[in-house]
Amino acid sequence: MCGIVGYTGKTPAINLIIDGLKRLEYRGYDSAGIAIPIQKSEKLFVEKRAGKLQILSNSLTNVPKSNAGIGHTRWATHGGPTDLNAHPHLDESGKLAVIHNGIIENYLEIRRQLESAGHKYLSETDTESVAHLLADAYKRNGSDLSAAMREVCQQLRGSFTLLAIHSDHPDLIVGARRNSPLVVGVGNGENFLASDVSAFISHTKKALELGQDQVVSITPEKISVTDLKGLAVKPKDFEISWDAKAAERGGFTHFMLKEIYEQPKAIADTLLISKSISESMNKAKQNSGLNLNIDLSEIKKIVFIACGTAYHAGLVGKYVIEAWTKISVDVELASEYRYREPAISKSTLIVPISQSGETMDTLMAMRYAQKNGAKILSICNTNGSTIPRESDAVIYTAAGPEIAVASTKAFVTQLIAIYLLGIHFAKLHNSLTQKEIDQILSELDALPAKVEQVLETVEPLREMTRKFKDAASMLFIGRGVGFPTVLEGALKLKELAYMHAEGFAGGELKHGPIALIENGTPVVALLPSEESVINEKMLSNIQEVKARGANVIIISDHEVKNFDLQIRIPTCSELLQPILAVIPLQVIAYEMAVARGNDVDQPRNLAKSVTVE
Ligand code: F6R
């Protein structure tokens, strides 16, 4: 949600900023803008446009040469996606510009005060208040933009990443953050600020993490960070392991398709780093895999907290960890968790799951649990992001950058992390024999090749999907771990195809949802292996919908006769099956989005990194 880029250095800023914004497009946005200082000029050069970045780029003619500037992609919250509401926002003098990600909760109160003091507003945004506040504070603080930023941040409530520039200081950018991401890219004679590292990985791999309520100022040669009182802070540095190539489409028509095909590698990489770390258990290690420097032996209850796809991974985790360890597992929607009164004790382990590591609902739920005494072990794909930084321990997944808004490879790697966590607890509690553990580990190792096999057989599914492109609705049924898997299939279809889709536990159909079935309703049914006790139950559920006219598409590892289409997936043990079964579901959603002419990588109304509650 909202992309932020700042650059100050030795080369013209405009191309670097636009390129950085392009790399942040995946976060989701509906307008874009830039501001650059012009040497020896009173005013800043500013251009902002509703719509895609291309519209902004097309309007960038006669851009003055400047080696610094800021750029923004906005996902509308306060005020619609219009040119005027797009960022940057300026003070009345036109000398100071601000861009912002997040929400200023007390903006109305501030706006009333500033308007009665004579300030004139041009937009409906919460951000414009920050521009006016900063301009006043700048005057009060002897033209010191960093001091002004510190003063203003103390007046703001809510979440924000802010960047500001002033025409008096053409190579200076000042940033600040609270509950919203901001990283510094450290270059040679040039420095960057961005919402995430993808914006600058093609220029530098060196980065600095900024903590809560910190203010940073960058010039080409200098980076300084302080807290809100102005005391110097030493930020934590880290090396970015992703390469720029990984964040490009590499010949695929869409990032989503590329990421679907990257899943074998993502799984293999996650297995590799997580296992190597589990061997050095209890040794705090940065940047890699299973970093379990907390004592898990006292844990009596595990609670996964997450949103969307990551929540579905947690639901699979409940089946897996309870089966392997008999430890009680709850799965909570992060957005609900802290607004009820959940039972939390010192023996509760909270496991936030998040691809981005910045999802505000998950972060707030995690902080709530932490405050109430729980230990936090997060599962996260993004190094340097807030959730792992504030956790007691982390399992990093190795999906690499996930650019498409719809999550695919992050989901399967989250499952791998959960399996490894389950094995770890099973070892601690002696709930599985070594032979059983070895069997699971060798099955996990076989998964990348099996996912490849699935990917080789999805062509008929793509054809079939196109036939259903005008269907009003599509239903998904499964049982056991197949149930959260079909929930994920339905979510994928909703977000990409803008089509009504729902996932049901097969056994629940007769309690209501079967009323939805009419002649021709497409139903995707996920079957466990033939030996499973729920296989026959699922077959009966399939008969029930078939008898009412449904077109049934079966995903299974064994031959089933008499259905409209069957996608065969390789055999594996039941609890690992979601990894294989989710692939055809991702392909259905992808193909449906293409067939319906939708924007696959940036579906309408959605953002990749949801940094507001
Ligand atoms: C769905 C999707 C979202 C995210 C959810 C959590 O395809 O991408 O449902 O899974 O917003 O995001 P993270 O994992 O970044 O916390």
XYZ file of C-alpha atoms and ligand atoms in Angstrom:
629
model
C 0.000 0.000 0.000
C 1.565 3.291 -1.079
C 5.084 3.182 -2.420
C 7.659 5.679 -1.274
C 11.017 6.450 -2.884
C 13.602 9.109 -2.107
C 16.940 9.552 -3.854
C 19.849 11.915 -3.372
C 23.123 11.348 -5.180
C 25.229 11.850 -8.235
C 22.869 11.051 -11.099
C 19.650 12.685 -12.296
C 16.966 11.641 -9.848
C 13.900 11.461 -12.038
C 14.618 8.135 -13.789
C 15.775 6.516 -10.563
C 12.617 7.619 -8.793
C 10.260 6.445 -11.536
C 12.147 3.154 -11.763
C 11.904 2.732 -7.978
C 8.162 3.468 -8.073
C 7.749 0.879 -10.845
C 9.351 -1.705 -8.608
C 6.907 -0.781 -5.860
C 3.856 -0.909 -8.156
C 3.021 -4.342 -6.789
C 2.109 -2.792 -3.450
C -1.074 -1.452 -5.073
C -1.900 2.195 -5.855
C -4.280 4.436 -7.712
C -2.276 7.642 -8.283
C 1.362 8.701 -8.407
C 3.503 11.788 -8.087
C 7.008 13.184 -7.734
C 8.688 16.311 -6.352
C 12.216 17.424 -7.083
C 14.156 20.428 -5.890
C 15.668 22.641 -8.539
C 19.089 24.153 -7.814
C 18.881 27.894 -7.078
C 15.096 27.879 -7.365
C 12.580 28.873 -4.731
C 9.986 26.329 -5.864
C 9.988 22.584 -6.268
C 9.123 20.805 -9.507
C 6.007 18.740 -8.782
C 3.884 16.501 -10.985
C 1.118 14.179 -9.815
C -1.577 12.215 -11.579
C -4.478 9.910 -10.808
C -4.117 6.470 -12.393
C -1.167 4.341 -13.344
C 2.466 5.346 -13.248
C 2.532 5.443 -17.028
C 0.137 8.425 -16.936
C 2.537 10.259 -14.644
C 5.539 9.320 -16.811
C 3.767 10.587 -19.940
C 3.183 13.940 -18.294
C 6.809 14.385 -17.281
C 8.078 16.793 -19.908
C 10.738 19.450 -19.322
C 11.743 17.994 -15.988
C 14.562 20.141 -14.602
C 17.853 18.385 -13.967
C 18.198 17.489 -10.320
C 20.089 14.821 -8.413
C 17.526 14.474 -5.630
C 13.813 13.971 -5.269
C 10.927 11.981 -3.867
C 8.237 9.864 -5.522
C 5.022 8.267 -4.335
C 2.351 5.832 -5.403
C -0.857 6.393 -3.428
C -3.549 3.914 -2.411
C -6.472 6.173 -1.555
C -7.731 6.314 2.028
C -8.766 9.918 2.768
C -10.196 11.385 -0.427
C -10.622 9.651 -3.787
C -7.839 8.898 -6.275
C -7.638 12.310 -7.974
C -4.764 14.477 -9.202
C -5.262 16.832 -6.267
C -5.284 14.107 -3.638
C -2.209 12.424 -5.132
C 1.056 13.011 -3.252
C 3.321 15.004 -2.873
C 1.466 17.643 -0.878
C 2.984 21.099 -0.582
C 2.883 23.915 1.918
C 1.477 27.231 0.666
C 4.919 28.536 -0.347
C 5.456 25.588 -2.719
C 8.930 25.170 -1.201
C 8.206 22.144 0.960
C 6.790 18.803 -0.206
C 5.684 15.729 1.736
C 4.778 12.168 0.803
C 3.143 9.769 3.228
C 2.161 6.143 3.694
C -0.260 5.265 6.504
C -3.041 7.139 8.245
C -2.842 10.246 10.429
C -5.652 9.512 12.874
C -5.902 13.038 14.332
C -5.813 14.773 10.951
C -9.292 16.347 11.273
C -8.431 17.976 14.571
C -5.146 19.267 13.072
C -6.907 20.454 9.928
C -9.471 22.430 11.933
C -6.718 24.135 13.918
C -4.623 24.925 10.859
C -7.571 26.213 8.834
C -8.612 28.508 11.636
C -5.017 29.760 11.753
C -5.391 30.679 8.070
C -3.872 27.698 6.224
C -5.462 26.920 2.863
C -6.013 23.291 1.871
C -6.123 21.958 -1.675
C -6.880 18.287 -1.043
C -9.073 16.047 1.091
C -6.127 14.058 2.409
C -4.824 13.526 5.919
C -1.312 14.079 4.529
C -1.723 17.719 3.550
C -1.923 18.646 7.236
C 1.610 17.311 7.663
C 2.886 19.649 4.929
C 1.404 22.681 6.700
C 2.563 21.531 10.131
C 6.070 20.963 8.797
C 6.221 24.381 7.146
C 5.333 26.079 10.452
C 7.763 23.935 12.426
C 10.497 24.596 9.832
C 10.225 28.327 10.511
C 10.240 27.791 14.267
C 13.309 25.512 14.075
C 15.623 27.879 12.199
C 15.132 26.164 8.795
C 16.155 22.780 10.203
C 13.974 20.242 8.337
C 14.982 17.295 10.571
C 14.130 19.220 13.732
C 10.824 20.243 12.171
C 10.073 16.604 11.332
C 10.805 15.528 14.924
C 8.502 18.199 16.280
C 5.679 17.332 13.883
C 5.921 13.570 14.484
C 5.242 14.195 18.161
C 1.946 15.853 17.225
C 0.776 13.008 14.989
C -1.288 9.979 15.967
C -1.583 6.941 13.754
C 0.813 5.263 11.398
C 3.149 6.929 8.973
C 6.154 6.816 6.781
C 6.913 10.401 5.810
C 9.468 11.892 3.450
C 9.950 15.636 3.088
C 12.101 17.914 0.955
C 12.588 21.676 0.991
C 13.902 23.866 -1.825
C 16.324 25.541 0.642
C 18.217 22.200 0.925
C 18.207 20.708 -2.580
C 20.178 17.548 -1.751
C 18.524 16.723 1.579
C 15.669 14.285 2.195
C 14.209 13.828 5.656
C 12.146 10.773 6.574
C 10.343 9.418 9.616
C 8.426 6.285 10.497
C 5.908 4.943 12.985
C 4.112 1.623 12.434
C 4.863 1.812 8.743
C 7.965 0.711 6.831
C 10.945 2.811 5.754
C 14.366 1.474 4.825
C 17.553 3.274 3.890
C 19.598 2.112 0.899
C 23.249 2.947 1.403
C 25.126 3.736 -1.793
C 28.451 5.204 -2.742
C 27.982 8.964 -3.028
C 24.236 8.349 -3.190
C 21.580 7.227 -0.740
C 17.998 6.026 -0.959
C 14.881 5.921 1.187
C 12.048 3.563 0.302
C 9.077 1.644 1.624
C 10.920 -1.546 0.820
C 14.207 -2.668 -0.603
C 12.790 -3.656 -4.017
C 12.901 0.045 -4.916
C 16.698 0.182 -4.816
C 18.087 -3.374 -5.028
C 19.411 -2.767 -8.517
C 21.621 0.035 -7.088
C 22.754 -1.182 -3.691
C 22.514 -4.266 -1.489
C 23.429 -2.392 1.682
C 20.537 -1.231 3.809
C 19.675 0.164 7.207
C 16.639 -0.691 9.283
C 14.901 2.212 10.952
C 13.173 1.696 14.269
C 9.879 3.018 15.551
C 9.648 6.824 15.878
C 12.980 7.530 14.251
C 13.858 10.399 11.948
C 16.443 10.002 9.212
C 18.098 12.594 7.040
C 20.073 11.697 3.933
C 22.360 13.642 1.628
C 24.623 12.018 -1.013
C 27.411 11.606 1.561
C 25.704 11.400 4.911
C 22.972 9.488 6.718
C 21.949 10.455 10.229
C 19.254 8.923 12.363
C 17.788 10.254 15.594
C 14.870 9.524 17.879
C 12.100 12.072 18.241
C 14.054 13.893 20.944
C 16.972 14.407 18.578
C 19.298 11.865 20.225
C 21.525 10.076 17.715
C 20.584 6.434 17.061
C 22.724 3.780 15.433
C 20.511 1.975 12.937
C 20.956 -1.752 12.297
C 22.585 -2.515 8.946
C 21.828 -5.552 6.797
C 22.710 -7.016 3.394
C 19.867 -7.611 0.970
C 19.967 -11.189 -0.271
C 17.406 -10.762 -3.096
C 18.809 -9.822 -6.456
C 17.251 -7.364 -8.876
C 16.655 -10.103 -11.474
C 14.397 -11.926 -9.029
C 12.076 -8.947 -9.047
C 11.676 -8.908 -12.842
C 9.156 -10.817 -14.978
C 11.746 -12.937 -16.800
C 9.706 -13.719 -19.932
C 6.431 -14.556 -18.184
C 3.327 -12.578 -19.148
C 2.611 -11.771 -15.531
C 4.498 -11.761 -12.241
C 1.854 -14.094 -10.839
C 2.556 -16.748 -13.469
C 6.280 -16.376 -12.891
C 5.747 -16.779 -9.165
C 3.534 -19.856 -9.633
C 6.383 -21.435 -11.616
C 8.974 -20.370 -9.029
C 7.323 -22.493 -6.347
C 9.545 -25.569 -6.653
C 12.603 -23.377 -6.041
C 10.939 -21.369 -3.271
C 10.060 -24.598 -1.455
C 13.533 -26.059 -1.920
C 15.201 -22.845 -0.719
C 12.963 -22.585 2.333
C 13.647 -26.210 3.231
C 17.347 -25.654 2.853
C 17.686 -22.595 5.038
C 15.169 -23.687 7.627
C 16.752 -27.089 8.056
C 20.260 -25.762 8.269
C 19.194 -23.412 11.024
C 17.214 -26.029 12.891
C 20.505 -27.880 13.221
C 21.992 -24.913 15.032
C 18.909 -24.564 17.185
C 18.995 -22.040 20.037
C 21.812 -20.065 18.462
C 20.531 -16.636 17.537
C 21.253 -16.225 13.844
C 20.287 -13.388 11.586
C 18.906 -13.412 8.092
C 18.263 -17.070 7.740
C 15.660 -19.676 8.402
C 14.715 -21.021 11.753
C 16.021 -18.681 14.383
C 14.581 -20.254 17.515
C 16.382 -18.436 20.297
C 13.427 -18.845 22.643
C 12.592 -21.759 24.884
C 9.708 -23.600 23.302
C 9.632 -26.483 25.777
C 7.106 -24.747 28.073
C 4.648 -23.967 25.301
C 1.161 -25.405 25.908
C -0.738 -23.613 23.177
C 0.124 -22.186 19.772
C -1.890 -19.385 18.151
C -1.379 -18.478 14.511
C -2.408 -14.908 13.729
C -2.563 -13.774 10.130
C -4.705 -12.363 7.337
C -5.940 -13.654 3.985
C -3.713 -16.258 2.399
C -1.377 -16.325 5.391
C -4.422 -17.094 7.572
C -5.160 -20.105 5.372
C -1.587 -21.286 5.890
C -2.254 -21.034 9.640
C -5.441 -23.107 9.260
C -3.428 -25.865 7.578
C -0.956 -25.487 10.475
C -3.681 -26.330 12.989
C -4.359 -29.705 11.361
C -0.636 -30.438 11.035
C 0.683 -29.405 14.427
C -2.202 -30.879 16.414
C -1.788 -34.166 14.541
C 1.976 -34.334 15.031
C 2.288 -32.924 18.544
C -1.152 -32.905 20.249
C -0.411 -29.322 21.293
C -3.553 -27.256 21.054
C -3.474 -24.800 18.127
C -5.777 -21.856 17.451
C -5.851 -19.790 14.283
C -7.018 -16.198 14.522
C -7.814 -13.534 11.987
C -5.399 -10.815 13.038
C -7.981 -8.070 12.482
C -10.293 -9.677 15.068
C -7.784 -10.794 17.650
C -7.032 -7.705 19.678
C -10.598 -6.452 19.656
C -11.890 -9.330 21.730
C -10.475 -10.654 24.975
C -8.371 -13.641 23.948
C -6.893 -15.998 26.540
C -3.140 -15.388 26.521
C -0.612 -16.775 28.980
C 3.151 -17.139 29.231
C 2.834 -20.658 27.862
C 1.118 -19.377 24.701
C 3.257 -19.084 21.600
C 1.955 -16.555 19.101
C 2.968 -17.240 15.513
C 2.234 -14.296 13.218
C 2.470 -15.334 9.572
C 3.144 -12.598 7.036
C 4.734 -12.395 3.628
C 5.361 -8.654 3.802
C 6.081 -8.409 7.516
C 4.216 -5.091 7.469
C 0.536 -6.058 7.567
C -0.890 -3.661 10.116
C -3.627 -6.014 11.396
C -1.062 -8.745 12.049
C 1.448 -6.353 13.587
C -1.115 -4.862 15.970
C -2.432 -8.303 17.012
C 1.134 -9.432 17.641
C 1.948 -6.365 19.736
C -1.231 -6.900 21.744
C -0.230 -10.507 22.495
C 3.331 -9.464 23.318
C 2.057 -6.876 25.776
C -0.005 -9.582 27.425
C 2.992 -11.816 28.033
C 3.080 -14.136 25.021
C 6.275 -15.110 23.205
C 6.316 -14.316 19.507
C 7.775 -16.516 16.795
C 6.967 -15.057 13.413
C 7.007 -16.627 9.970
C 7.973 -13.972 7.462
C 9.335 -13.549 3.952
C 10.722 -10.039 4.217
C 13.943 -9.410 5.998
C 14.172 -6.058 7.747
C 10.393 -5.686 7.977
C 8.615 -4.767 11.192
C 7.008 -8.078 12.232
C 10.232 -10.123 12.380
C 12.079 -7.182 13.877
C 9.688 -7.050 16.817
C 9.452 -10.840 17.279
C 11.364 -12.934 19.808
C 12.245 -15.412 17.068
C 11.729 -15.743 13.346
C 11.410 -18.392 10.671
C 12.280 -16.649 7.430
C 10.722 -18.168 4.342
C 12.770 -18.028 1.162
C 10.130 -17.241 -1.429
C 12.150 -14.262 -2.700
C 10.327 -11.094 -3.701
C 6.636 -11.730 -4.342
C 5.521 -8.962 -6.668
C 2.045 -10.055 -7.816
C -0.549 -8.867 -5.339
C -2.068 -12.348 -5.111
C 0.075 -14.522 -2.909
C 1.276 -17.842 -4.352
C 4.855 -18.796 -3.578
C 4.696 -17.119 -0.175
C 1.806 -19.456 0.770
C 3.650 -22.688 -0.025
C 6.785 -21.518 1.787
C 4.693 -20.540 4.817
C 3.422 -24.126 4.827
C 6.997 -25.434 4.710
C 7.914 -23.243 7.683
C 4.879 -24.592 9.559
C 5.829 -28.214 8.792
C 9.333 -27.576 10.119
C 7.948 -25.900 13.202
C 5.663 -28.907 13.713
C 8.613 -31.278 13.450
C 10.539 -29.165 15.928
C 7.695 -29.382 18.469
C 7.269 -33.102 17.780
C 10.946 -33.576 18.660
C 10.579 -31.522 21.830
C 7.532 -33.483 22.939
C 8.647 -36.866 21.631
C 5.325 -37.113 19.891
C 6.719 -38.605 16.672
C 9.344 -41.309 16.382
C 12.628 -40.526 14.627
C 11.486 -42.841 11.840
C 8.298 -40.850 11.372
C 10.258 -37.584 11.384
C 12.706 -38.920 8.807
C 9.797 -40.036 6.663
C 8.230 -36.547 6.777
C 11.554 -34.871 6.039
C 12.176 -37.049 3.037
C 8.644 -36.358 1.788
C 9.279 -32.639 2.195
C 12.463 -32.982 0.162
C 10.482 -34.641 -2.612
C 7.954 -31.791 -2.842
C 9.816 -29.440 -5.247
C 9.960 -32.171 -7.916
C 6.309 -33.051 -7.334
C 5.244 -29.411 -7.669
C 7.098 -29.332 -10.978
C 5.140 -32.390 -12.047
C 1.859 -30.640 -11.205
C 2.918 -27.583 -13.185
C 3.554 -29.783 -16.222
C -0.023 -31.080 -16.201
C -2.147 -27.952 -15.759
C -2.750 -27.151 -19.454
C -6.207 -28.867 -19.672
C -7.179 -26.994 -16.532
C -6.378 -23.682 -18.220
C -8.607 -24.616 -21.162
C -11.399 -25.770 -18.905
C -11.215 -22.580 -16.836
C -11.766 -20.445 -19.911
C -15.042 -22.337 -20.533
C -16.356 -21.149 -17.181
C -15.388 -17.553 -17.680
C -18.989 -16.336 -17.632
C -20.092 -18.409 -14.653
C -21.694 -16.338 -11.900
C -20.037 -18.294 -9.151
C -17.584 -21.094 -8.489
C -17.551 -23.287 -5.411
C -14.704 -25.253 -3.868
C -15.027 -28.220 -1.522
C -12.516 -30.179 0.548
C -12.151 -31.900 3.898
C -9.326 -32.119 6.419
C -6.378 -30.027 5.223
C -8.255 -29.898 1.940
C -10.700 -27.487 3.592
C -8.254 -24.576 4.213
C -6.748 -25.373 0.813
C -10.058 -24.793 -0.943
C -10.625 -21.634 1.115
C -7.379 -20.407 -0.419
C -8.572 -21.455 -3.909
C -11.784 -19.457 -3.444
C -9.948 -16.384 -2.121
C -7.581 -16.472 -5.107
C -10.501 -16.614 -7.539
C -12.366 -13.751 -5.839
C -9.410 -11.418 -5.806
C -8.247 -12.130 -9.348
C -11.396 -12.940 -11.327
C -13.749 -10.617 -9.380
C -16.102 -13.582 -9.296
C -18.189 -14.956 -6.474
C -16.351 -17.938 -5.050
C -16.612 -19.829 -1.790
C -14.830 -22.708 -0.171
C -16.693 -25.212 2.000
C -15.861 -28.192 4.131
C -17.468 -31.050 2.169
C -19.409 -32.217 5.220
C -20.988 -28.800 5.673
C -22.678 -28.715 2.262
C -25.817 -30.445 3.485
C -26.121 -27.917 6.322
C -26.890 -25.073 3.936
C -24.504 -24.307 1.069
C -25.837 -27.096 -1.155
C -28.784 -24.788 -1.855
C -26.385 -22.770 -4.040
C -25.901 -25.603 -6.510
C -27.854 -25.374 -9.737
C -27.448 -26.762 -13.196
C -23.937 -26.048 -14.444
C -22.473 -24.566 -11.215
C -18.738 -25.242 -11.387
C -17.507 -27.039 -8.262
C -13.853 -27.816 -7.680
C -13.470 -30.797 -5.360
C -10.233 -31.732 -3.670
C -9.811 -35.383 -2.740
C -7.318 -36.863 -0.284
C -5.551 -40.101 -1.173
C -7.558 -43.306 -1.636
C -6.538 -44.718 1.765
C -7.696 -41.679 3.697
C -10.745 -42.097 5.915
C -12.214 -38.946 4.414
C -11.853 -40.039 0.784
C -15.176 -41.874 0.715
C -16.886 -39.054 2.565
C -15.604 -36.598 -0.036
C -16.783 -38.886 -2.848
C -20.270 -38.827 -1.315
C -20.160 -35.016 -1.081
C -19.168 -34.892 -4.728
C -22.108 -37.158 -5.634
C -24.416 -34.816 -3.760
C -23.432 -31.799 -5.868
C -23.216 -33.803 -9.089
C -26.765 -35.047 -8.554
C -27.898 -31.411 -8.459
C -26.331 -30.519 -11.777
C -22.867 -29.232 -10.760
C -19.952 -29.420 -13.190
C -17.353 -31.091 -11.013
C -13.610 -30.646 -11.460
C -11.695 -33.115 -9.350
C -8.172 -32.668 -8.031
C -6.818 -35.947 -6.692
C -3.876 -38.302 -6.698
C -5.951 -41.298 -7.864
C -8.254 -42.070 -10.751
C -11.876 -41.087 -10.237
C -14.401 -41.964 -12.936
C -17.286 -40.019 -14.336
C -16.421 -36.411 -13.780
C -16.109 -33.394 -15.996
C -12.386 -32.957 -15.517
C -9.807 -34.526 -13.325
C -6.424 -33.015 -12.487
C -4.068 -35.649 -11.158
C -1.502 -34.585 -8.599
C 1.309 -36.795 -7.284
C 0.757 -38.819 -4.138
C 2.066 -37.558 -0.829
C 0.947 -37.879 2.760
C -2.310 -36.202 3.487
C -1.020 -33.366 5.665
C 1.485 -32.276 2.999
C -1.077 -32.363 0.185
C -2.032 -28.635 0.355
C 1.330 -27.798 -1.225
C 0.484 -29.841 -4.314
C -3.255 -29.232 -4.381
C -3.067 -25.444 -4.189
C -1.150 -25.232 -7.491
C -4.125 -26.087 -9.771
C -6.267 -23.709 -7.699
C -3.792 -20.885 -8.321
C -3.812 -21.739 -12.028
C -7.634 -21.630 -12.177
C -7.652 -18.158 -10.600
C -4.863 -16.921 -12.864
C -6.485 -18.220 -16.023
C -9.910 -16.897 -15.074
C -8.448 -13.413 -14.490
C -6.775 -13.494 -17.912
C -9.950 -14.783 -19.582
C -12.017 -12.014 -17.987
C -9.513 -9.356 -19.020
C -8.536 -8.403 -15.468
C -5.309 -6.907 -14.211
C -3.661 -10.086 -12.929
C -0.755 -8.604 -11.023
C -2.594 -5.650 -9.545
C -6.238 -6.630 -9.091
C -8.646 -3.778 -8.474
C -8.986 -2.362 -4.947
C -6.156 -4.498 -3.559
C -2.737 -3.672 -2.202
C 0.186 -6.005 -1.658
C 1.277 -4.674 1.650
C -1.744 -3.677 3.735
C -0.309 -1.105 6.088
C -3.574 0.276 7.452
C -5.973 -1.427 9.883
C -4.096 -12.902 -1.035
C -3.157 -12.043 -0.353
C -3.558 -11.453 0.957
C -2.380 -11.530 1.950
C -2.740 -10.815 3.258
C -1.622 -10.892 4.274
O -3.569 -13.381 -2.234
O -2.087 -11.803 -0.823
O -4.684 -12.089 1.469
O -2.092 -12.875 2.186
O -3.023 -9.461 2.986
O -0.455 -10.317 3.783
P 0.951 -10.609 4.458
O 1.254 -12.061 4.251
O 1.918 -9.715 3.760
O 0.796 -10.283 5.914
